[in-house]
Amino acid sequence: MNLSQTTVSRALNGYPEVSAETRRRVAEMADKLGYAPNSQARRLATGRSMAIGHVIPRSIHEMMNPIFLEFIAGAGETYSRHGYDMMLSVVDDAHEEDAYRQIASRKKADGVIIHGPANDERRHLLLKKLNLPFVVHGRIPGAESETSWIDMNNRRAFERATNLLLDLGHTRIALLNGLEHMDFAHRRRRGFEDALAGRGLSPDPALMRSADMTEPYGCENAVAMLKGDDPPTAFLVSSMISAIGVARGIGQCGLKAGKDVSIITHDDALSFLPNCGEVPIFTCTRSSVRYAGEKAAELLLAMIADPDAKPASLHMDAELIIGQSTGPVPSPQNQARP
Amino acid sequence: MNLSQTTVSRALNGYPEVSAETRRRVAEMADKLGYAPNSQARRLATGRSMAIGHVIPRSIHEMMNPIFLEFIAGAGETYSRHGYDMMLSVVDDAHEEDAYRQIASRKKADGVIIHGPANDERRHLLLKKLNLPFVVHGRIPGAESETSWIDMNNRRAFERATNLLLDLGHTRIALLNGLEHMDFAHRRRRGFEDALAGRGLSPDPALMRSADMTEPYGCENAVAMLKGDDPPTAFLVSSMISAIGVARGIGQCGLKAGKDVSIITHDDALSFLPNCGEVPIFTCTRSSVRYAGEKAAELLLAMIADPDAKPASLHMDAELIIGQSTGPVPSPQNQARP
DNA sequence: TTGAAAGCGCTACCAC
DNA sequence: GTGGTAGCGCTTTCAA
């Protein structure tokens, strides 16, 4: 085909100086021969790995499993669109730092996403030291202005949800939260408490739980609380999975969700747990975690393209959507008792 | 430090000819300087990408989301242990072939895993043509002997589950299956039908559904069937998520699961949907999809290490575990009616 | 046991 | 608009 490697490279990479005719010929040939530049060689030559790393310590995975994948899927689409690969490392919690060090020293990725920031988060310090660009899914307390992040307004979402319940007359509201050493859960709790405080109420520790958001967690706590001395009339729940458990627990107590007991849950808009339709099953605060993934990826790619840009962030509000699981507090005399 | 690049490379890669003393010095220095060989350069030099690709078309992702991540997590652990990276590509269904072609032509991965084989699967043909080693999670009908795969015995699991229900006296058994154009669901249906046939019964199409395994799918169909003319006394369900929906539907009809209506579900042993304890909530056929991921990865890495080896496979039986959701068929006179 | 040097397959710079 | 060539940072012969 009588063309130098140089020209072929330029043609395939869309350099402007190549003549249209040459480009056409090259493209045609490449197509015919099934040729595409070896990505390792290109990466070595350019010094960019064209990959983004996601380090998943087992502990995060255990609890955030379905939410995490939805985020990944969103991010993955953005990467594909921009010619980036996604590298996933599943590691023991003890090896998380190592994983980041390796990514940096072996140049395995051009940037990483931090998942599930904790209240005492430290990963960002390491990444800064390693000079590895990153975006946080969530926020790192105290480092908001010096890091790029994408987060939903957890505090406000739970404050609004609590206010909705208060407006319906509920005052005994239970909070089934995620693990509160995680930033998102911590903020949700604050929103809950702020709303109560706004009405001059103070939270009852007997009605507050913090744990992995499994289905049995919802069920067992709902049953235990409803059978207690001064049961709640409403539940505020941190995930659909647990909310389903709460609904089951309510049923086990012979009560009816949305009538005897209200539920509001946060809904990450996971595809296998649809909560939509004309009137969704659960009243919820909804925020698409998949969309968050797309946006986080965009932020990170922009950072990589322009390393000198200032940190950028995206703060999203959840929608508050009325479903079938909320209603006015039952008047005391009608109030069903298990 | 006065050592050639050659020696450093050998020391770091564990070549036997390096003296213990030299190796120690190299390791120490590397540690001190935070040095690790650039993976792109190494890949280029060795010709192996040391990565395994997972191509996720959106459609698979939509329905298999949580199950898929659990598999990935298992595989990821195996990869880490063997120094391999995991590359995830989330693509439009229309670009799936392209994704595989790119992995092959650009040498992005040394092998791939095929997820969610369909009844009319064709991906393996492409991969053979591309000369890209692969392992199937599930089985490709008609290509069992010429491909490496790992699968649970779906047919037998559902046959055993059905037999258990039959032994309990149930004859009106509903099947809420996954999408039957997928191989796993197809086999589960066969198991169900085989068991019925073994007792001289034939399946009632009015009691059989095939769809994405969401929670509402379980609930809506349970309600519709239970309100029908000749309602089922038991449900056989393809996923925990849908089974939870079935339980909700049963509750909505004023019936009690495990007493008025029995449920057996398949349980992939997902961490956020624990179904264990002394007596699990759901009677189930259980098979850890995470374990499957680990094993699939091992098969694939072995294939890559020895390209001439014959295809190997792993066929696992699910456990049949008795929980609280099954009981003898209610005698007709006592049988609760919605 | 160690070192020198030739690639691996590209991109990017500098000529033409 | 096109081509020659020098790396990119390793691994891997081949020699010593």
XYZ file of C-alpha atoms (C1' of nucleotides) in Angstrom:
708
model
C 0.000 0.000 0.000
C 3.119 2.126 -0.114
C 2.564 4.416 2.792
C 4.815 5.073 5.696
C 3.866 3.989 9.162
C 3.806 7.647 10.028
C 1.108 8.419 7.546
C -0.960 5.450 8.553
C -0.777 6.531 12.163
C -1.767 10.070 11.282
C -4.610 8.950 9.088
C -6.018 6.633 11.726
C -5.695 9.200 14.471
C -7.467 11.896 12.524
C -4.601 14.317 12.065
C -5.679 17.175 9.799
C -2.670 17.215 7.489
C -3.530 13.912 5.817
C -5.212 14.193 2.448
C -8.759 12.993 2.267
C -7.848 10.451 -0.398
C -5.034 8.961 1.642
C -7.171 8.795 4.709
C -9.828 6.945 2.817
C -7.365 4.419 1.477
C -5.855 3.827 4.895
C -9.218 3.420 6.547
C -10.285 0.992 3.883
C -7.179 -1.094 4.198
C -7.319 -1.142 7.978
C -10.873 -2.280 7.787
C -10.061 -4.984 5.312
C -7.128 -6.307 7.286
C -8.844 -5.909 10.622
C -5.992 -3.717 11.695
C -6.106 -1.427 14.703
C -3.133 0.037 16.498
C -1.873 -2.064 19.387
C -3.052 -0.263 22.442
C -0.048 -1.181 24.605
C 2.342 0.284 22.085
C 0.274 3.395 21.744
C 0.052 3.794 25.464
C 3.769 3.438 25.828
C 4.441 5.931 23.076
C 1.961 8.534 24.262
C 2.512 8.067 27.941
C -1.207 7.960 28.598
C -2.850 4.742 29.607
C -6.300 5.749 28.391
C -7.870 3.902 31.257
C -9.674 4.887 34.436
C -9.286 2.817 37.543
C -11.971 1.828 40.032
C -10.667 0.228 43.182
C -13.310 -1.753 45.006
C -12.444 -2.888 48.485
C -14.520 -5.885 49.416
C -16.243 -4.062 52.222
C -17.718 -1.484 49.900
C -18.694 -4.154 47.538
C -20.496 -6.137 50.197
C -22.825 -3.384 51.126
C -23.125 -1.254 48.064
C -23.129 -3.972 45.502
C -26.120 -3.129 43.339
C -25.747 0.595 43.668
C -22.140 0.365 42.800
C -22.704 -1.495 39.573
C -25.247 0.992 38.403
C -22.721 3.754 38.932
C -20.088 1.766 37.071
C -22.439 1.244 34.171
C -23.010 4.963 33.862
C -19.317 5.740 34.061
C -18.514 2.963 31.612
C -20.683 4.487 28.956
C -18.896 7.786 29.256
C -15.526 6.077 29.050
C -16.461 4.161 25.909
C -17.657 7.321 24.282
C -14.296 8.944 24.920
C -12.092 6.013 24.008
C -11.170 5.190 27.578
C -11.115 1.781 29.174
C -12.388 0.960 32.613
C -10.173 -1.011 34.954
C -11.738 -2.621 37.981
C -9.663 -3.849 40.899
C -11.407 -5.905 43.531
C -9.147 -5.988 46.561
C -9.069 -6.820 50.218
C -9.646 -3.768 52.327
C -6.108 -4.092 53.614
C -4.704 -3.797 50.089
C -6.625 -0.784 48.970
C -3.722 1.628 49.336
C -1.475 -0.774 47.521
C -3.897 -0.890 44.647
C -3.717 2.880 44.249
C 0.055 2.886 44.538
C 0.294 0.289 41.825
C -2.003 2.171 39.535
C 0.207 5.204 39.936
C 3.636 3.590 39.800
C 2.857 1.160 36.992
C 0.841 3.783 35.156
C -2.150 1.527 34.886
C -4.695 4.324 34.743
C -4.773 8.047 34.122
C -7.175 8.657 36.955
C -9.438 6.983 39.461
C -12.832 7.349 41.064
C -13.154 7.239 44.841
C -16.210 5.310 45.908
C -18.052 5.535 49.168
C -16.129 8.202 51.093
C -16.173 7.763 54.851
C -16.360 10.377 57.554
C -12.657 9.960 58.202
C -11.701 9.572 54.577
C -7.986 9.497 53.730
C -7.708 8.078 50.234
C -7.646 11.526 48.669
C -4.477 12.390 50.589
C -2.698 9.400 49.130
C -3.939 10.176 45.633
C -2.745 13.756 45.851
C 0.644 12.514 46.944
C 0.702 10.055 44.060
C -0.365 12.812 41.722
C -3.188 10.689 40.400
C -6.248 12.660 39.246
C -9.461 11.576 40.925
C -13.122 12.367 41.350
C -15.099 11.460 44.442
C -18.517 9.886 44.235
C -19.875 11.541 47.335
C -18.057 14.129 49.385
C -15.061 14.112 51.651
C -15.865 16.088 54.770
C -13.535 19.042 55.047
C -12.074 18.606 51.582
C -15.035 19.762 49.533
C -13.307 22.739 47.987
C -10.042 21.057 47.155
C -11.407 17.929 45.467
C -13.640 17.260 42.509
C -16.765 15.401 43.461
C -20.292 14.571 42.477
C -22.912 14.033 45.101
C -26.588 14.253 45.711
C -27.806 16.497 48.467
C -28.336 13.758 50.993
C -29.017 16.060 53.875
C -31.665 18.011 52.069
C -33.320 14.928 50.606
C -33.806 13.407 54.023
C -34.827 16.699 55.524
C -37.541 17.098 52.907
C -38.685 13.523 53.328
C -38.896 13.961 57.074
C -40.823 17.185 56.670
C -43.290 15.428 54.424
C -43.904 12.867 57.150
C -44.197 15.578 59.761
C -46.710 17.402 57.569
C -48.745 14.213 57.481
C -48.847 14.316 61.242
C -46.223 11.710 61.979
C -44.036 12.411 64.961
C -42.825 8.920 65.780
C -40.556 8.482 62.785
C -37.981 5.716 62.580
C -34.763 6.114 60.666
C -33.241 2.998 59.103
C -30.027 4.430 57.806
C -26.974 3.043 56.063
C -23.694 2.789 57.909
C -23.165 6.172 59.469
C -19.412 6.069 59.285
C -20.021 6.686 55.598
C -20.448 10.284 54.603
C -23.711 9.829 52.728
C -25.433 8.179 55.666
C -24.067 10.704 58.083
C -25.581 13.503 56.024
C -28.888 11.759 55.739
C -29.081 11.480 59.455
C -28.372 15.162 59.821
C -31.181 15.964 57.422
C -33.515 13.805 59.466
C -32.488 15.429 62.721
C -32.601 18.935 61.297
C -36.174 18.460 60.155
C -37.231 17.161 63.545
C -35.459 20.005 65.260
C -37.299 22.420 62.958
C -40.516 21.291 64.617
C -39.102 21.262 68.051
C -38.821 17.496 68.147
C -35.799 15.536 69.133
C -34.860 12.183 67.633
C -35.537 9.062 69.636
C -32.468 6.780 69.643
C -34.797 3.816 70.024
C -36.056 4.533 66.527
C -32.706 4.931 64.819
C -30.592 2.261 63.244
C -27.469 2.268 61.136
C -26.289 -0.820 59.258
C -25.728 -2.477 55.911
C -28.786 -1.916 53.823
C -30.025 -5.442 53.359
C -33.574 -6.676 53.123
C -33.648 -8.485 56.486
C -32.232 -5.396 58.162
C -35.389 -3.561 57.146
C -37.721 -6.338 58.128
C -36.263 -7.222 61.494
C -36.027 -3.674 62.706
C -39.492 -2.798 61.501
C -40.955 -5.752 63.374
C -38.974 -5.029 66.510
C -39.951 -1.377 66.560
C -43.590 -1.949 65.713
C -43.870 -4.453 68.527
C -42.219 -2.045 70.921
C -43.903 0.065 73.537
C -44.155 3.269 71.624
C -44.015 2.193 68.007
C -43.251 4.494 65.077
C -45.973 5.451 62.616
C -43.508 6.052 59.833
C -40.169 4.786 58.533
C -37.532 6.705 56.695
C -35.288 4.209 54.939
C -31.971 4.578 53.156
C -32.446 2.065 50.372
C -35.155 0.361 48.368
C -33.894 -3.058 49.381
C -34.310 -2.311 53.052
C -37.612 -0.589 52.378
C -38.909 -3.788 50.844
C -37.872 -5.481 54.060
C -39.704 -2.852 56.076
C -42.815 -3.447 54.014
C -42.530 -7.153 54.715
C -42.114 -6.493 58.424
C -45.146 -4.245 58.452
C -47.140 -6.987 56.772
C -45.920 -9.497 59.341
C -47.327 -7.279 62.053
C -50.687 -7.350 60.355
C -50.445 -3.707 59.381
C -50.737 -2.044 56.038
C -48.022 0.127 54.549
C -49.284 3.500 53.395
C -52.234 3.285 55.737
C -51.244 2.107 59.193
C -47.588 2.852 58.739
C -45.878 5.131 56.254
C -42.584 4.513 54.489
C -40.317 6.851 52.601
C -37.195 5.397 51.084
C -34.315 6.668 49.098
C -34.458 5.269 45.577
C -31.249 5.072 43.534
C -33.297 4.297 40.436
C -31.833 0.835 39.979
C -33.102 -0.929 36.909
C -34.013 -4.160 38.649
C -35.957 -2.379 41.369
C -38.267 -0.157 39.380
C -40.379 2.068 41.563
C -42.302 3.965 38.985
C -45.672 3.710 37.295
C -48.474 6.214 37.760
C -48.212 6.004 41.504
C -44.969 4.344 42.560
C -45.132 1.712 45.259
C -42.847 3.655 47.539
C -42.846 7.326 48.281
C -39.203 8.145 47.774
C -36.363 10.544 47.335
C -34.974 9.582 43.975
C -31.631 10.255 42.375
C -30.201 8.232 39.553
C -26.891 6.769 40.572
C -26.273 5.789 36.993
C -26.453 9.415 35.957
C -24.012 10.203 38.735
C -21.636 7.686 37.196
C -21.857 9.340 33.800
C -21.195 12.743 35.255
C -18.377 11.615 37.508
C -16.633 10.132 34.504
C -17.070 13.354 32.565
C -15.586 15.377 35.401
C -12.610 13.071 35.609
C -11.919 13.023 31.885
C -12.070 16.805 31.860
C -9.579 16.925 34.711
C -7.229 14.650 32.848
C -7.532 16.708 29.699
C -6.757 19.890 31.602
C -4.691 19.104 34.678
C -4.439 22.746 35.689
C -8.155 23.351 35.921
C -9.599 23.974 39.345
C -11.592 21.258 41.103
C -15.156 21.075 39.824
C -18.176 19.586 41.500
C -21.748 18.674 40.856
C -24.301 18.789 43.611
C -27.641 17.298 42.669
C -30.969 17.411 44.402
C -33.031 14.265 44.709
C -36.638 14.346 43.565
C -39.248 13.815 46.228
C -41.844 11.535 44.683
C -45.154 10.649 46.250
C -46.078 6.995 46.033
C -48.420 4.593 47.767
C -46.442 4.091 50.923
C -47.304 7.313 52.732
C -50.464 8.615 54.275
C -51.639 10.704 57.192
C -50.852 9.422 60.624
C -53.728 7.234 61.832
C -55.732 8.897 64.593
C -54.859 7.313 67.961
C -58.179 5.563 68.485
C -58.076 3.899 65.061
C -54.458 3.148 65.249
C -53.914 -0.507 64.556
C -51.783 -2.273 67.125
C -49.982 -5.474 66.349
C 23.051 1.409 42.564
C 25.219 0.136 39.765
C 23.085 -2.564 38.348
C 21.989 -3.036 34.791
C 18.380 -2.706 33.804
C 18.534 -6.359 32.935
C 19.403 -7.389 36.435
C 16.776 -5.173 37.957
C 14.164 -6.648 35.699
C 15.247 -10.160 36.531
C 15.334 -9.479 40.223
C 11.887 -7.951 40.258
C 10.400 -10.702 38.153
C 11.764 -13.472 40.312
C 14.196 -15.011 37.885
C 16.209 -17.711 39.646
C 19.660 -16.750 38.439
C 19.793 -13.535 40.473
C 21.813 -13.765 43.656
C 19.875 -13.420 46.845
C 21.919 -10.419 47.857
C 21.313 -8.589 44.606
C 17.622 -9.355 44.735
C 17.411 -7.962 48.207
C 19.153 -4.745 47.232
C 16.931 -4.282 44.203
C 13.759 -4.917 46.149
C 14.836 -2.488 48.808
C 15.636 0.233 46.329
C 12.431 -0.259 44.406
C 10.491 0.001 47.587
C 12.313 3.136 48.629
C 11.841 4.847 45.289
C 8.310 3.621 44.827
C 9.404 2.030 41.608
C 7.384 -0.564 39.757
C 7.785 -1.516 36.127
C 5.558 0.436 33.776
C 2.842 -1.964 32.815
C 2.402 -0.645 29.275
C 6.057 -1.165 28.518
C 6.026 -4.600 30.005
C 2.949 -5.522 28.074
C 4.468 -4.344 24.871
C 7.662 -6.235 25.499
C 6.009 -9.468 26.528
C 3.135 -9.338 24.106
C 0.669 -10.206 26.833
C -1.765 -7.620 28.039
C -2.276 -9.250 31.434
C -5.896 -8.208 31.393
C -9.205 -9.998 31.007
C -12.080 -8.301 29.247
C -15.733 -8.330 30.231
C -18.059 -6.898 27.630
C -21.379 -5.870 29.076
C -24.091 -5.038 26.614
C -26.657 -2.772 28.194
C -29.424 -5.316 27.831
C -27.614 -7.865 29.973
C -26.822 -5.249 32.444
C -30.418 -4.137 32.778
C -31.687 -7.490 33.820
C -28.767 -9.163 35.430
C -27.340 -6.210 37.221
C -26.858 -7.449 40.769
C -26.038 -10.987 39.791
C -23.546 -9.772 37.314
C -21.622 -7.689 39.801
C -21.345 -10.538 42.199
C -19.839 -12.658 39.455
C -17.439 -9.860 38.569
C -16.363 -9.541 42.162
C -15.497 -13.205 42.312
C -13.604 -13.084 39.034
C -11.836 -9.902 40.084
C -10.379 -11.545 43.136
C -8.924 -14.327 41.066
C -7.449 -11.848 38.620
C -5.790 -9.815 41.364
C -4.291 -12.928 42.826
C -2.710 -13.769 39.482
C -1.547 -10.295 38.561
C -4.219 -9.754 35.950
C -6.333 -6.674 35.481
C -10.022 -6.629 34.753
C -11.291 -4.508 31.910
C -14.980 -3.749 31.747
C -16.619 -2.444 28.597
C -20.183 -1.233 28.863
C -21.553 -0.996 25.347
C -24.748 -0.662 23.382
C -26.053 -4.012 22.304
C -25.397 -3.004 18.718
C -21.691 -2.495 19.452
C -21.024 -5.707 21.255
C -19.268 -7.384 18.331
C -17.199 -4.292 17.799
C -16.083 -4.387 21.381
C -14.768 -7.925 20.969
C -13.078 -7.074 17.692
C -11.325 -4.163 19.324
C -10.151 -6.226 22.228
C -8.650 -8.670 19.770
C -7.162 -6.289 17.231
C -5.817 -3.780 19.725
C -4.701 -6.539 22.065
C -6.533 -5.027 24.973
C -7.048 -8.304 26.788
C -5.693 -11.832 26.701
C -9.114 -13.358 27.046
C -12.746 -12.623 27.777
C -15.704 -14.000 29.641
C -19.017 -14.462 27.851
C -21.926 -13.479 30.071
C -25.501 -14.568 29.758
C -25.475 -16.924 26.782
C -28.710 -16.995 24.820
C -30.417 -19.920 23.152
C -29.186 -18.703 19.801
C -25.784 -17.618 21.030
C -23.217 -16.549 18.437
C -20.517 -14.684 20.286
C -18.361 -17.762 20.635
C -18.125 -18.080 16.871
C -16.732 -14.585 16.592
C -14.283 -15.169 19.420
C -13.002 -18.364 17.846
C -12.474 -16.485 14.608
C -10.649 -13.735 16.480
C -8.584 -16.342 18.259
C -9.439 -14.807 21.603
C -9.571 -17.279 24.501
C -12.856 -17.227 26.375
C -14.890 -18.926 29.061
C -18.659 -18.939 29.111
C -20.604 -18.228 32.276
C -23.456 -20.550 31.477
C -23.608 -22.872 28.505
C -23.964 -22.432 24.798
C -26.484 -24.932 23.498
C -24.826 -27.237 21.015
C -21.323 -26.021 21.759
C -20.851 -27.569 25.176
C -17.974 -29.818 24.192
C -16.025 -27.294 22.184
C -16.090 -24.401 24.644
C -14.932 -23.909 28.206
C -17.754 -23.011 30.508
C -18.918 -22.941 34.069
C -22.547 -23.391 34.880
C -24.856 -24.574 37.559
C -27.216 -27.395 36.761
C -30.235 -25.217 36.187
C -32.417 -27.985 34.881
C -31.783 -30.263 37.786
C -32.152 -27.504 40.366
C -35.589 -26.615 39.113
C -36.551 -30.228 38.700
C -35.648 -30.922 42.319
C -37.459 -27.814 43.511
C -40.558 -28.793 41.583
C -40.412 -32.305 42.956
C -40.227 -30.933 46.463
C -43.415 -28.975 45.837
C -45.073 -31.998 44.282
C -44.083 -34.070 47.304
C -45.805 -31.482 49.469
C -48.953 -32.117 47.494
C -48.871 -29.070 45.266
C -50.074 -29.604 41.740
C -50.983 -26.072 40.747
C -47.448 -24.696 40.578
C -46.673 -21.387 38.925
C -43.329 -20.723 37.257
C -42.030 -17.156 37.267
C -38.987 -17.574 35.120
C -36.332 -15.249 33.732
C -36.264 -14.464 30.041
C -36.478 -17.784 28.297
C -34.458 -16.757 25.308
C -31.547 -17.004 27.739
C -30.066 -20.437 28.151
C -30.279 -20.549 31.942
C -33.990 -19.765 31.982
C -34.681 -22.186 29.199
C -33.062 -24.971 31.200
C -34.927 -24.049 34.342
C -38.178 -24.329 32.495
C -37.222 -27.744 31.218
C -36.471 -28.868 34.746
C -39.865 -27.647 35.857
C -41.641 -29.393 33.014
C -39.669 -32.592 33.412
C -40.650 -32.864 37.050
C -44.308 -32.322 36.252
C -44.130 -34.852 33.458
C -42.584 -37.317 35.908
C -45.834 -37.225 37.836
C -47.996 -37.335 34.785
C -48.844 -33.646 35.008
C -48.602 -31.150 32.242
C -47.692 -27.509 32.737
C -50.457 -24.943 32.610
C -49.458 -22.012 30.379
C -51.674 -19.770 32.490
C -49.242 -20.308 35.349
C -46.044 -19.651 33.446
C -44.300 -16.344 32.906
C -40.967 -15.310 31.484
C -39.578 -11.803 31.942
C -36.922 -9.632 33.516
C -36.586 -10.637 37.124
C -37.705 -7.482 38.874
C -39.600 -7.140 42.097
C -42.855 -5.869 40.569
C -42.780 -8.716 38.063
C -43.088 -11.099 40.991
C -45.756 -9.138 42.775
C -48.023 -8.382 39.848
C -48.055 -11.899 38.516
C -48.592 -13.422 41.917
C -51.601 -11.204 42.514
C -53.031 -11.817 39.059
C -52.664 -15.576 39.346
C -53.947 -15.808 42.908
C -57.021 -13.830 41.937
C -57.590 -16.073 38.951
C -60.109 -18.871 38.645
C -57.867 -21.752 39.434
C -55.046 -20.204 41.444
C -51.692 -21.838 42.083
C -50.798 -23.091 45.558
C -47.090 -22.685 44.961
C -44.645 -20.495 43.073
C -41.304 -21.440 41.637
C -39.330 -18.255 41.059
C -36.087 -17.571 39.247
C -34.638 -14.889 41.495
C -34.752 -13.637 45.062
C -35.788 -10.191 43.918
C -38.854 -11.500 42.158
C -39.543 -13.871 45.034
C -39.700 -10.902 47.368
C -42.263 -9.457 44.982
C -44.227 -12.702 45.051
C -44.232 -12.613 48.828
C -45.550 -9.076 48.714
C -48.265 -10.101 46.260
C -49.275 -13.020 48.453
C -49.553 -10.630 51.377
C -51.682 -8.268 49.327
C -54.106 -11.093 48.706
C -54.421 -11.637 52.421
C -52.598 -14.939 52.247
C -49.576 -16.170 54.093
C -46.444 -17.386 52.375
C -45.302 -20.790 53.590
C -48.791 -21.614 54.780
C -51.434 -20.705 52.228
C -49.028 -20.464 49.357
C -45.549 -21.907 48.988
C -42.577 -20.281 47.304
C -39.290 -21.718 46.146
C -36.824 -19.353 44.582
C -33.414 -19.600 43.108
C -30.914 -17.821 45.336
C -27.655 -16.588 43.824
C -26.294 -15.928 47.302
C -26.027 -12.183 46.802
C -24.538 -10.394 49.752
C -27.225 -7.744 50.007
C -30.020 -10.281 49.895
C -29.005 -12.730 52.591
C -31.353 -15.654 52.855
C -29.737 -17.621 55.601
C -30.080 -17.982 59.331
C -31.296 -21.113 61.073
C -34.312 -21.343 58.850
C -33.943 -19.108 55.808
C -36.901 -16.988 54.819
C -37.157 -18.582 51.433
C -36.876 -22.197 50.541
C -34.419 -22.042 47.674
C -32.061 -23.598 45.248
C -28.810 -21.892 46.059
C -25.632 -21.513 44.072
C -23.056 -18.835 44.708
C -22.579 -16.770 41.612
C -19.545 -15.213 43.182
C -17.899 -18.592 43.414
C -18.775 -19.130 39.785
C -16.913 -15.942 38.983
C -13.812 -17.126 40.801
C -13.864 -20.439 39.015
C -14.557 -18.965 35.605
C -11.549 -16.726 35.999
C -9.393 -19.673 36.996
C -10.498 -21.632 33.961
C -9.710 -18.719 31.697
C -6.291 -18.029 33.159
C -5.430 -21.703 32.801
C -6.494 -21.598 29.157
C -4.301 -18.594 28.544
C -1.366 -20.236 30.249
C -1.778 -23.358 28.142
C -3.451 -22.490 24.853
C -3.297 -26.055 23.586
C -5.232 -27.560 26.446
C -8.637 -28.982 25.684
C -11.761 -27.077 26.735
C -12.555 -27.585 30.402
C -15.831 -27.112 32.190
C -17.338 -27.005 35.603
C -20.880 -28.110 36.220
C -22.160 -27.351 39.684
C -25.241 -28.496 41.479
C -27.295 -26.013 43.430
C -28.159 -26.821 47.025
C -31.808 -27.290 47.805
C -32.396 -25.531 51.091
C -35.570 -25.696 53.103
C -36.754 -22.387 54.480
C -39.941 -20.875 55.795
C -41.685 -20.333 52.498
C -42.821 -23.868 51.794
C -45.399 -26.111 53.388
C -47.881 -28.790 52.482
C -50.652 -27.825 50.135
C -53.629 -26.601 52.165
C -56.506 -29.062 52.112
C -59.238 -27.789 49.780
C -61.775 -27.045 52.496
C -59.311 -24.941 54.501
C -57.807 -23.341 51.492
C -57.849 -19.617 51.892
C -59.310 -17.733 48.982
C -58.572 -14.102 48.339
C 25.584 -14.264 38.134
C 25.564 -10.076 35.363
C 25.512 -6.878 31.214
C 24.812 -5.117 26.293
C 21.769 -4.561 22.902
C 17.912 -5.693 20.033
C 13.397 -5.429 19.725
C 7.988 -4.950 21.139
C 4.555 -1.429 17.805
C 3.461 2.615 18.169
C 3.666 8.280 18.211
C 5.889 12.564 17.492
C 9.417 15.365 16.061
C 11.977 17.097 12.268
C 12.928 17.044 7.462
C 11.514 17.318 2.865
C 1.019 16.161 2.570
C 4.438 12.550 3.426
C 8.522 9.951 5.195
C 12.620 8.935 8.294
C 13.792 8.114 12.818
C 14.241 8.499 17.671
C 12.343 7.226 21.547
C 8.482 5.255 25.097
C 10.321 1.464 29.276
C 10.365 -2.731 29.506
C 11.862 -8.155 28.457
C 14.763 -11.328 26.331
C 18.223 -13.346 23.744
C 23.255 -13.787 23.495
C 27.844 -13.009 25.468
C 30.827 -12.698 29.017
